[in-house]
JSON list of C-alpha atoms in Angstrom, two decimals:
[
{"chain": "G", "resi": 1, "resn": "MET", "atom": "CA", "xyz": [-13.96, 5.23, -14.58]},
{"chain": "G", "resi": 2, "resn": "GLN", "atom": "CA", "xyz": [-12.72, 1.83, -13.54]},
{"chain": "G", "resi": 3, "resn": "TYR", "atom": "CA", "xyz": [-15.29, -0.50, -12.00]},
{"chain": "G", "resi": 4, "resn": "PHE", "atom": "CA", "xyz": [-15.29, -4.02, -10.57]},
{"chain": "G", "resi": 5, "resn": "GLU", "atom": "CA", "xyz": [-15.87, -5.55, -13.99]},
{"chain": "G", "resi": 6, "resn": "ASP", "atom": "CA", "xyz": [-12.64, -3.91, -15.24]},
{"chain": "G", "resi": 7, "resn": "LEU", "atom": "CA", "xyz": [-10.44, -5.56, -12.62]},
{"chain": "G", "resi": 8, "resn": "GLU", "atom": "CA", "xyz": [-8.26, -8.34, -14.16]},
{"chain": "G", "resi": 9, "resn": "LEU", "atom": "CA", "xyz": [-6.90, -11.10, -12.10]},
{"chain": "G", "resi": 10, "resn": "GLY", "atom": "CA", "xyz": [-3.14, -11.22, -12.12]},
{"chain": "G", "resi": 11, "resn": "ARG", "atom": "CA", "xyz": [-2.66, -7.99, -13.91]},
{"chain": "G", "resi": 12, "resn": "THR", "atom": "CA", "xyz": [0.30, -6.03, -12.35]},
{"chain": "G", "resi": 13, "resn": "ALA", "atom": "CA", "xyz": [0.20, -2.34, -11.88]},
{"chain": "G", "resi": 14, "resn": "ARG", "atom": "CA", "xyz": [3.47, -0.35, -11.16]},
{"chain": "G", "resi": 15, "resn": "PHE", "atom": "CA", "xyz": [3.07, 3.06, -9.77]},
{"chain": "G", "resi": 16, "resn": "GLY", "atom": "CA", "xyz": [4.32, 5.65, -7.31]},
{"chain": "G", "resi": 17, "resn": "ARG", "atom": "CA", "xyz": [7.37, 7.46, -6.45]},
{"chain": "G", "resi": 18, "resn": "TYR", "atom": "CA", "xyz": [7.95, 8.67, -2.90]},
{"chain": "G", "resi": 19, "resn": "GLU", "atom": "CA", "xyz": [11.21, 10.20, -1.68]},
{"chain": "G", "resi": 20, "resn": "VAL", "atom": "CA", "xyz": [11.90, 9.53, 1.92]},
{"chain": "G", "resi": 21, "resn": "THR", "atom": "CA", "xyz": [13.26, 12.54, 3.91]},
{"chain": "G", "resi": 22, "resn": "ARG", "atom": "CA", "xyz": [15.05, 12.57, 7.27]},
{"chain": "G", "resi": 23, "resn": "GLU", "atom": "CA", "xyz": [12.74, 15.42, 8.46]},
{"chain": "G", "resi": 24, "resn": "GLU", "atom": "CA", "xyz": [9.58, 13.40, 7.62]},
{"chain": "G", "resi": 25, "resn": "VAL", "atom": "CA", "xyz": [10.97, 10.23, 9.22]},
{"chain": "G", "resi": 26, "resn": "VAL", "atom": "CA", "xyz": [11.67, 12.10, 12.49]},
{"chain": "G", "resi": 27, "resn": "ALA", "atom": "CA", "xyz": [8.36, 14.08, 12.41]},
{"chain": "G", "resi": 28, "resn": "PHE", "atom": "CA", "xyz": [6.29, 10.96, 11.88]},
{"chain": "G", "resi": 29, "resn": "ALA", "atom": "CA", "xyz": [8.16, 9.04, 14.60]},
{"chain": "G", "resi": 30, "resn": "SER", "atom": "CA", "xyz": [7.96, 11.94, 17.03]},
{"chain": "G", "resi": 31, "resn": "LYS", "atom": "CA", "xyz": [4.20, 11.88, 16.80]},
{"chain": "G", "resi": 32, "resn": "TYR", "atom": "CA", "xyz": [3.37, 8.17, 16.26]},
{"chain": "G", "resi": 33, "resn": "ASP", "atom": "CA", "xyz": [6.32, 5.82, 16.88]},
{"chain": "G", "resi": 34, "resn": "PRO", "atom": "CA", "xyz": [8.82, 7.55, 19.21]},
{"chain": "G", "resi": 35, "resn": "GLN", "atom": "CA", "xyz": [11.49, 4.87, 19.35]},
{"chain": "G", "resi": 36, "resn": "PRO", "atom": "CA", "xyz": [15.10, 6.03, 19.44]},
{"chain": "G", "resi": 37, "resn": "PHE", "atom": "CA", "xyz": [16.11, 4.40, 16.16]},
{"chain": "G", "resi": 38, "resn": "HIS", "atom": "CA", "xyz": [13.45, 6.48, 14.43]},
{"chain": "G", "resi": 39, "resn": "LEU", "atom": "CA", "xyz": [14.44, 9.78, 16.12]},
{"chain": "G", "resi": 40, "resn": "ASP", "atom": "CA", "xyz": [18.16, 9.87, 16.87]},
{"chain": "G", "resi": 41, "resn": "ASP", "atom": "CA", "xyz": [21.14, 9.21, 14.61]},
{"chain": "G", "resi": 42, "resn": "ASP", "atom": "CA", "xyz": [23.44, 8.07, 17.39]},
{"chain": "G", "resi": 43, "resn": "ALA", "atom": "CA", "xyz": [20.80, 5.78, 18.94]},
{"chain": "G", "resi": 44, "resn": "ALA", "atom": "CA", "xyz": [20.03, 4.30, 15.57]},
{"chain": "G", "resi": 45, "resn": "ALA", "atom": "CA", "xyz": [23.74, 3.73, 14.85]},
{"chain": "G", "resi": 46, "resn": "ALA", "atom": "CA", "xyz": [23.93, 1.43, 17.86]},
{"chain": "G", "resi": 47, "resn": "THR", "atom": "CA", "xyz": [21.12, -0.84, 16.60]},
{"chain": "G", "resi": 48, "resn": "HIS", "atom": "CA", "xyz": [20.84, -3.47, 13.98]},
{"chain": "G", "resi": 49, "resn": "PHE", "atom": "CA", "xyz": [19.50, -0.86, 11.68]},
{"chain": "G", "resi": 50, "resn": "GLY", "atom": "CA", "xyz": [22.88, 0.97, 11.73]},
{"chain": "G", "resi": 51, "resn": "ARG", "atom": "CA", "xyz": [21.32, 4.35, 11.07]},
{"chain": "G", "resi": 52, "resn": "LEU", "atom": "CA", "xyz": [18.08, 6.25, 11.35]},
{"chain": "G", "resi": 53, "resn": "SER", "atom": "CA", "xyz": [15.13, 4.26, 9.83]},
{"chain": "G", "resi": 54, "resn": "ALA", "atom": "CA", "xyz": [11.55, 5.05, 9.10]},
{"chain": "G", "resi": 55, "resn": "SER", "atom": "CA", "xyz": [8.84, 3.47, 11.21]},
{"chain": "G", "resi": 56, "resn": "GLY", "atom": "CA", "xyz": [7.03, 0.61, 9.50]},
{"chain": "G", "resi": 57, "resn": "TRP", "atom": "CA", "xyz": [3.78, 2.55, 10.08]},
{"chain": "G", "resi": 58, "resn": "HIS", "atom": "CA", "xyz": [5.29, 5.53, 8.24]},
{"chain": "G", "resi": 59, "resn": "THR", "atom": "CA", "xyz": [6.09, 3.07, 5.33]},
{"chain": "G", "resi": 60, "resn": "CYS", "atom": "CA", "xyz": [2.48, 2.14, 5.35]},
{"chain": "G", "resi": 61, "resn": "ALA", "atom": "CA", "xyz": [1.40, 5.84, 5.33]},
{"chain": "G", "resi": 62, "resn": "MET", "atom": "CA", "xyz": [3.77, 6.59, 2.44]},
{"chain": "G", "resi": 63, "resn": "THR", "atom": "CA", "xyz": [2.38, 3.56, 0.60]},
{"chain": "G", "resi": 64, "resn": "MET", "atom": "CA", "xyz": [-1.16, 4.85, 1.23]},
{"chain": "G", "resi": 65, "resn": "ALA", "atom": "CA", "xyz": [-0.20, 8.18, -0.32]},
{"chain": "G", "resi": 66, "resn": "MET", "atom": "CA", "xyz": [1.04, 6.43, -3.43]},
{"chain": "G", "resi": 67, "resn": "LEU", "atom": "CA", "xyz": [-2.05, 4.18, -3.56]},
{"chain": "G", "resi": 68, "resn": "VAL", "atom": "CA", "xyz": [-4.49, 7.06, -3.34]},
{"chain": "G", "resi": 69, "resn": "GLU", "atom": "CA", "xyz": [-2.58, 9.01, -6.04]},
{"chain": "G", "resi": 70, "resn": "ASN", "atom": "CA", "xyz": [-2.81, 5.97, -8.32]},
{"chain": "G", "resi": 71, "resn": "LEU", "atom": "CA", "xyz": [-6.48, 5.55, -7.62]},
{"chain": "G", "resi": 72, "resn": "LYS", "atom": "CA", "xyz": [-7.16, 9.17, -8.56]},
{"chain": "G", "resi": 73, "resn": "ALA", "atom": "CA", "xyz": [-5.05, 8.96, -11.71]},
{"chain": "G", "resi": 74, "resn": "ASN", "atom": "CA", "xyz": [-6.89, 5.77, -12.87]},
{"chain": "G", "resi": 75, "resn": "ARG", "atom": "CA", "xyz": [-10.26, 7.03, -11.73]},
{"chain": "G", "resi": 76, "resn": "GLN", "atom": "CA", "xyz": [-11.09, 3.92, -9.90]},
{"chain": "G", "resi": 77, "resn": "ALA", "atom": "CA", "xyz": [-14.60, 3.64, -8.38]},
{"chain": "G", "resi": 78, "resn": "GLY", "atom": "CA", "xyz": [-13.21, 2.71, -5.05]},
{"chain": "G", "resi": 79, "resn": "LEU", "atom": "CA", "xyz": [-15.40, 2.48, -1.93]},
{"chain": "G", "resi": 80, "resn": "GLY", "atom": "CA", "xyz": [-12.77, 2.02, 0.76]},
{"chain": "G", "resi": 81, "resn": "SER", "atom": "CA", "xyz": [-11.33, -1.05, 2.38]},
{"chain": "G", "resi": 82, "resn": "PRO", "atom": "CA", "xyz": [-12.33, -3.44, 5.08]},
{"chain": "G", "resi": 83, "resn": "GLY", "atom": "CA", "xyz": [-8.68, -4.01, 5.93]},
{"chain": "G", "resi": 84, "resn": "ILE", "atom": "CA", "xyz": [-5.65, -6.05, 5.21]},
{"chain": "G", "resi": 85, "resn": "ASP", "atom": "CA", "xyz": [-4.95, -9.71, 5.75]},
{"chain": "G", "resi": 86, "resn": "GLN", "atom": "CA", "xyz": [-1.20, -9.58, 5.84]},
{"chain": "G", "resi": 87, "resn": "LEU", "atom": "CA", "xyz": [1.46, -7.04, 6.44]},
{"chain": "G", "resi": 88, "resn": "ARG", "atom": "CA", "xyz": [5.27, -7.60, 6.32]},
{"chain": "G", "resi": 89, "resn": "TRP", "atom": "CA", "xyz": [8.10, -5.08, 6.84]},
{"chain": "G", "resi": 90, "resn": "ILE", "atom": "CA", "xyz": [10.77, -6.85, 4.88]},
{"chain": "G", "resi": 91, "resn": "LYS", "atom": "CA", "xyz": [13.70, -4.41, 4.91]},
{"chain": "G", "resi": 92, "resn": "PRO", "atom": "CA", "xyz": [14.24, -1.08, 6.65]},
{"chain": "G", "resi": 93, "resn": "VAL", "atom": "CA", "xyz": [13.44, 2.13, 4.91]},
{"chain": "G", "resi": 94, "resn": "PHE", "atom": "CA", "xyz": [15.92, 4.87, 5.32]},
{"chain": "G", "resi": 95, "resn": "PRO", "atom": "CA", "xyz": [16.00, 8.59, 4.60]},
{"chain": "G", "resi": 96, "resn": "GLY", "atom": "CA", "xyz": [17.20, 9.04, 1.03]},
{"chain": "G", "resi": 97, "resn": "ASP", "atom": "CA", "xyz": [15.31, 5.94, -0.24]},
{"chain": "G", "resi": 98, "resn": "THR", "atom": "CA", "xyz": [12.85, 6.38, -3.10]},
{"chain": "G", "resi": 99, "resn": "LEU", "atom": "CA", "xyz": [9.87, 4.01, -2.91]},
{"chain": "G", "resi": 100, "resn": "ARG", "atom": "CA", "xyz": [7.49, 2.64, -5.50]},
{"chain": "G", "resi": 101, "resn": "CYS", "atom": "CA", "xyz": [4.78, 0.09, -5.57]},
{"chain": "G", "resi": 102, "resn": "GLU", "atom": "CA", "xyz": [3.68, -3.00, -7.65]},
{"chain": "G", "resi": 103, "resn": "SER", "atom": "CA", "xyz": [0.19, -4.42, -7.06]},
{"chain": "G", "resi": 104, "resn": "ALA", "atom": "CA", "xyz": [-1.74, -7.28, -8.56]},
{"chain": "G", "resi": 105, "resn": "VAL", "atom": "CA", "xyz": [-5.41, -8.32, -8.09]},
{"chain": "G", "resi": 106, "resn": "ILE", "atom": "CA", "xyz": [-5.38, -11.95, -6.78]},
{"chain": "G", "resi": 107, "resn": "GLU", "atom": "CA", "xyz": [-9.11, -12.45, -6.09]},
{"chain": "G", "resi": 108, "resn": "LYS", "atom": "CA", "xyz": [-12.41, -10.76, -6.84]},
{"chain": "G", "resi": 109, "resn": "ARG", "atom": "CA", "xyz": [-16.08, -11.38, -6.21]},
{"chain": "G", "resi": 110, "resn": "ARG", "atom": "CA", "xyz": [-19.44, -9.56, -6.22]},
{"chain": "G", "resi": 111, "resn": "SER", "atom": "CA", "xyz": [-21.05, -9.00, -2.89]},
{"chain": "G", "resi": 112, "resn": "ARG", "atom": "CA", "xyz": [-24.30, -10.97, -2.52]},
{"chain": "G", "resi": 113, "resn": "SER", "atom": "CA", "xyz": [-25.65, -8.68, 0.28]},
{"chain": "G", "resi": 114, "resn": "ARG", "atom": "CA", "xyz": [-24.58, -5.53, -1.49]},
{"chain": "G", "resi": 115, "resn": "PRO", "atom": "CA", "xyz": [-24.84, -6.23, -5.27]},
{"chain": "G", "resi": 116, "resn": "GLU", "atom": "CA", "xyz": [-23.70, -2.59, -6.01]},
{"chain": "G", "resi": 117, "resn": "MET", "atom": "CA", "xyz": [-20.22, -3.45, -4.84]},
{"chain": "G", "resi": 118, "resn": "GLY", "atom": "CA", "xyz": [-17.40, -5.84, -5.51]},
{"chain": "G", "resi": 119, "resn": "ILE", "atom": "CA", "xyz": [-14.76, -7.04, -3.16]},
{"chain": "G", "resi": 120, "resn": "PHE", "atom": "CA", "xyz": [-11.23, -7.74, -4.26]},
{"chain": "G", "resi": 121, "resn": "LYS", "atom": "CA", "xyz": [-7.74, -8.76, -2.81]},
{"chain": "G", "resi": 122, "resn": "SER", "atom": "CA", "xyz": [-4.51, -7.34, -4.04]},
{"chain": "G", "resi": 123, "resn": "SER", "atom": "CA", "xyz": [-1.02, -8.40, -3.40]},
{"chain": "G", "resi": 124, "resn": "LEU", "atom": "CA", "xyz": [1.08, -5.21, -2.99]},
{"chain": "G", "resi": 125, "resn": "THR", "atom": "CA", "xyz": [4.88, -4.93, -2.69]},
{"chain": "G", "resi": 126, "resn": "VAL", "atom": "CA", "xyz": [6.76, -1.73, -2.07]},
{"chain": "G", "resi": 127, "resn": "PHE", "atom": "CA", "xyz": [10.30, -1.44, -3.41]},
{"chain": "G", "resi": 128, "resn": "ASN", "atom": "CA", "xyz": [13.16, 0.95, -2.80]},
{"chain": "G", "resi": 129, "resn": "GLN", "atom": "CA", "xyz": [15.36, 2.49, -5.42]},
{"chain": "G", "resi": 130, "resn": "ASN", "atom": "CA", "xyz": [17.50, -0.71, -5.67]},
{"chain": "G", "resi": 131, "resn": "ASP", "atom": "CA", "xyz": [14.39, -2.76, -6.54]},
{"chain": "G", "resi": 132, "resn": "GLU", "atom": "CA", "xyz": [14.60, -4.41, -3.13]},
{"chain": "G", "resi": 133, "resn": "PRO", "atom": "CA", "xyz": [11.25, -5.27, -1.52]},
{"chain": "G", "resi": 134, "resn": "VAL", "atom": "CA", "xyz": [10.82, -3.30, 1.69]},
{"chain": "G", "resi": 135, "resn": "MET", "atom": "CA", "xyz": [7.15, -4.05, 2.47]},
{"chain": "G", "resi": 136, "resn": "SER", "atom": "CA", "xyz": [4.41, -6.39, 1.30]},
{"chain": "G", "resi": 137, "resn": "MET", "atom": "CA", "xyz": [0.71, -6.70, 2.12]},
{"chain": "G", "resi": 138, "resn": "ILE", "atom": "CA", "xyz": [-2.49, -8.40, 1.08]},
{"chain": "G", "resi": 139, "resn": "SER", "atom": "CA", "xyz": [-5.15, -5.73, 0.97]},
{"chain": "G", "resi": 140, "resn": "ASN", "atom": "CA", "xyz": [-8.98, -5.93, 0.66]},
{"chain": "G", "resi": 141, "resn": "GLY", "atom": "CA", "xyz": [-10.81, -3.40, -1.42]},
{"chain": "G", "resi": 142, "resn": "LEU", "atom": "CA", "xyz": [-14.37, -2.43, -2.11]},
{"chain": "G", "resi": 143, "resn": "ILE", "atom": "CA", "xyz": [-15.28, -1.10, -5.54]},
{"chain": "G", "resi": 144, "resn": "ALA", "atom": "CA", "xyz": [-18.48, -0.07, -7.34]},
{"chain": "G", "resi": 145, "resn": "VAL", "atom": "CA", "xyz": [-20.07, -2.34, -9.81]},
{"chain": "G", "resi": 146, "resn": "ARG", "atom": "CA", "xyz": [-20.92, -0.80, -13.16]},
{"chain": "G", "resi": 147, "resn": "ASP", "atom": "CA", "xyz": [-24.35, -2.44, -13.38]},
{"chain": "G", "resi": 148, "resn": "PRO", "atom": "CA", "xyz": [-25.74, -3.49, -9.93]},
{"chain": "G", "resi": 149, "resn": "ALA", "atom": "CA", "xyz": [-28.78, -5.07, -11.61]},
{"chain": "G", "resi": 150, "resn": "ALA", "atom": "CA", "xyz": [-26.59, -7.55, -13.56]},
{"chain": "G", "resi": 151, "resn": "PRO", "atom": "CA", "xyz": [-26.75, -11.11, -12.30]},
{"chain": "G", "resi": 152, "resn": "ILE", "atom": "CA", "xyz": [-24.08, -12.26, -9.81]},
{"chain": "G", "resi": 153, "resn": "GLU", "atom": "CA", "xyz": [-21.98, -14.99, -11.34]},
{"chain": "G", "resi": 154, "resn": "ASP", "atom": "CA", "xyz": [-20.85, -18.00, -9.12]}
]
């Protein structure tokens, strides 16, 4: 199990593989982001995208799927997230793309009010199959502390 004490500042993790399908792009957009360039090939062709593209929120959901799979594989003692500080959709994601993630811990601290947990920030970038960044975010995570009775360092 990976705990707060095991997180290393600056260490980069590379993980995930998500194949984006047309069917999933249209299904997600139909339910959550029904804009024409996410639903219709002809409408999308007339936009700056030039073709059908995934919703940015769908890109977030695909990223979350890869993150959770990585957390399970590495047995992280995660306790959820209080949110993200930054989110950028850098480049469109298209059906046929294959996504992957790179993440690095950029800050970490023990909670003074809840000494059983740590708080950390990660910089995460999602890349397509051409190693082009398509999305980036700064996320906040909560993680269990191995020994909650240990003194909190300043």
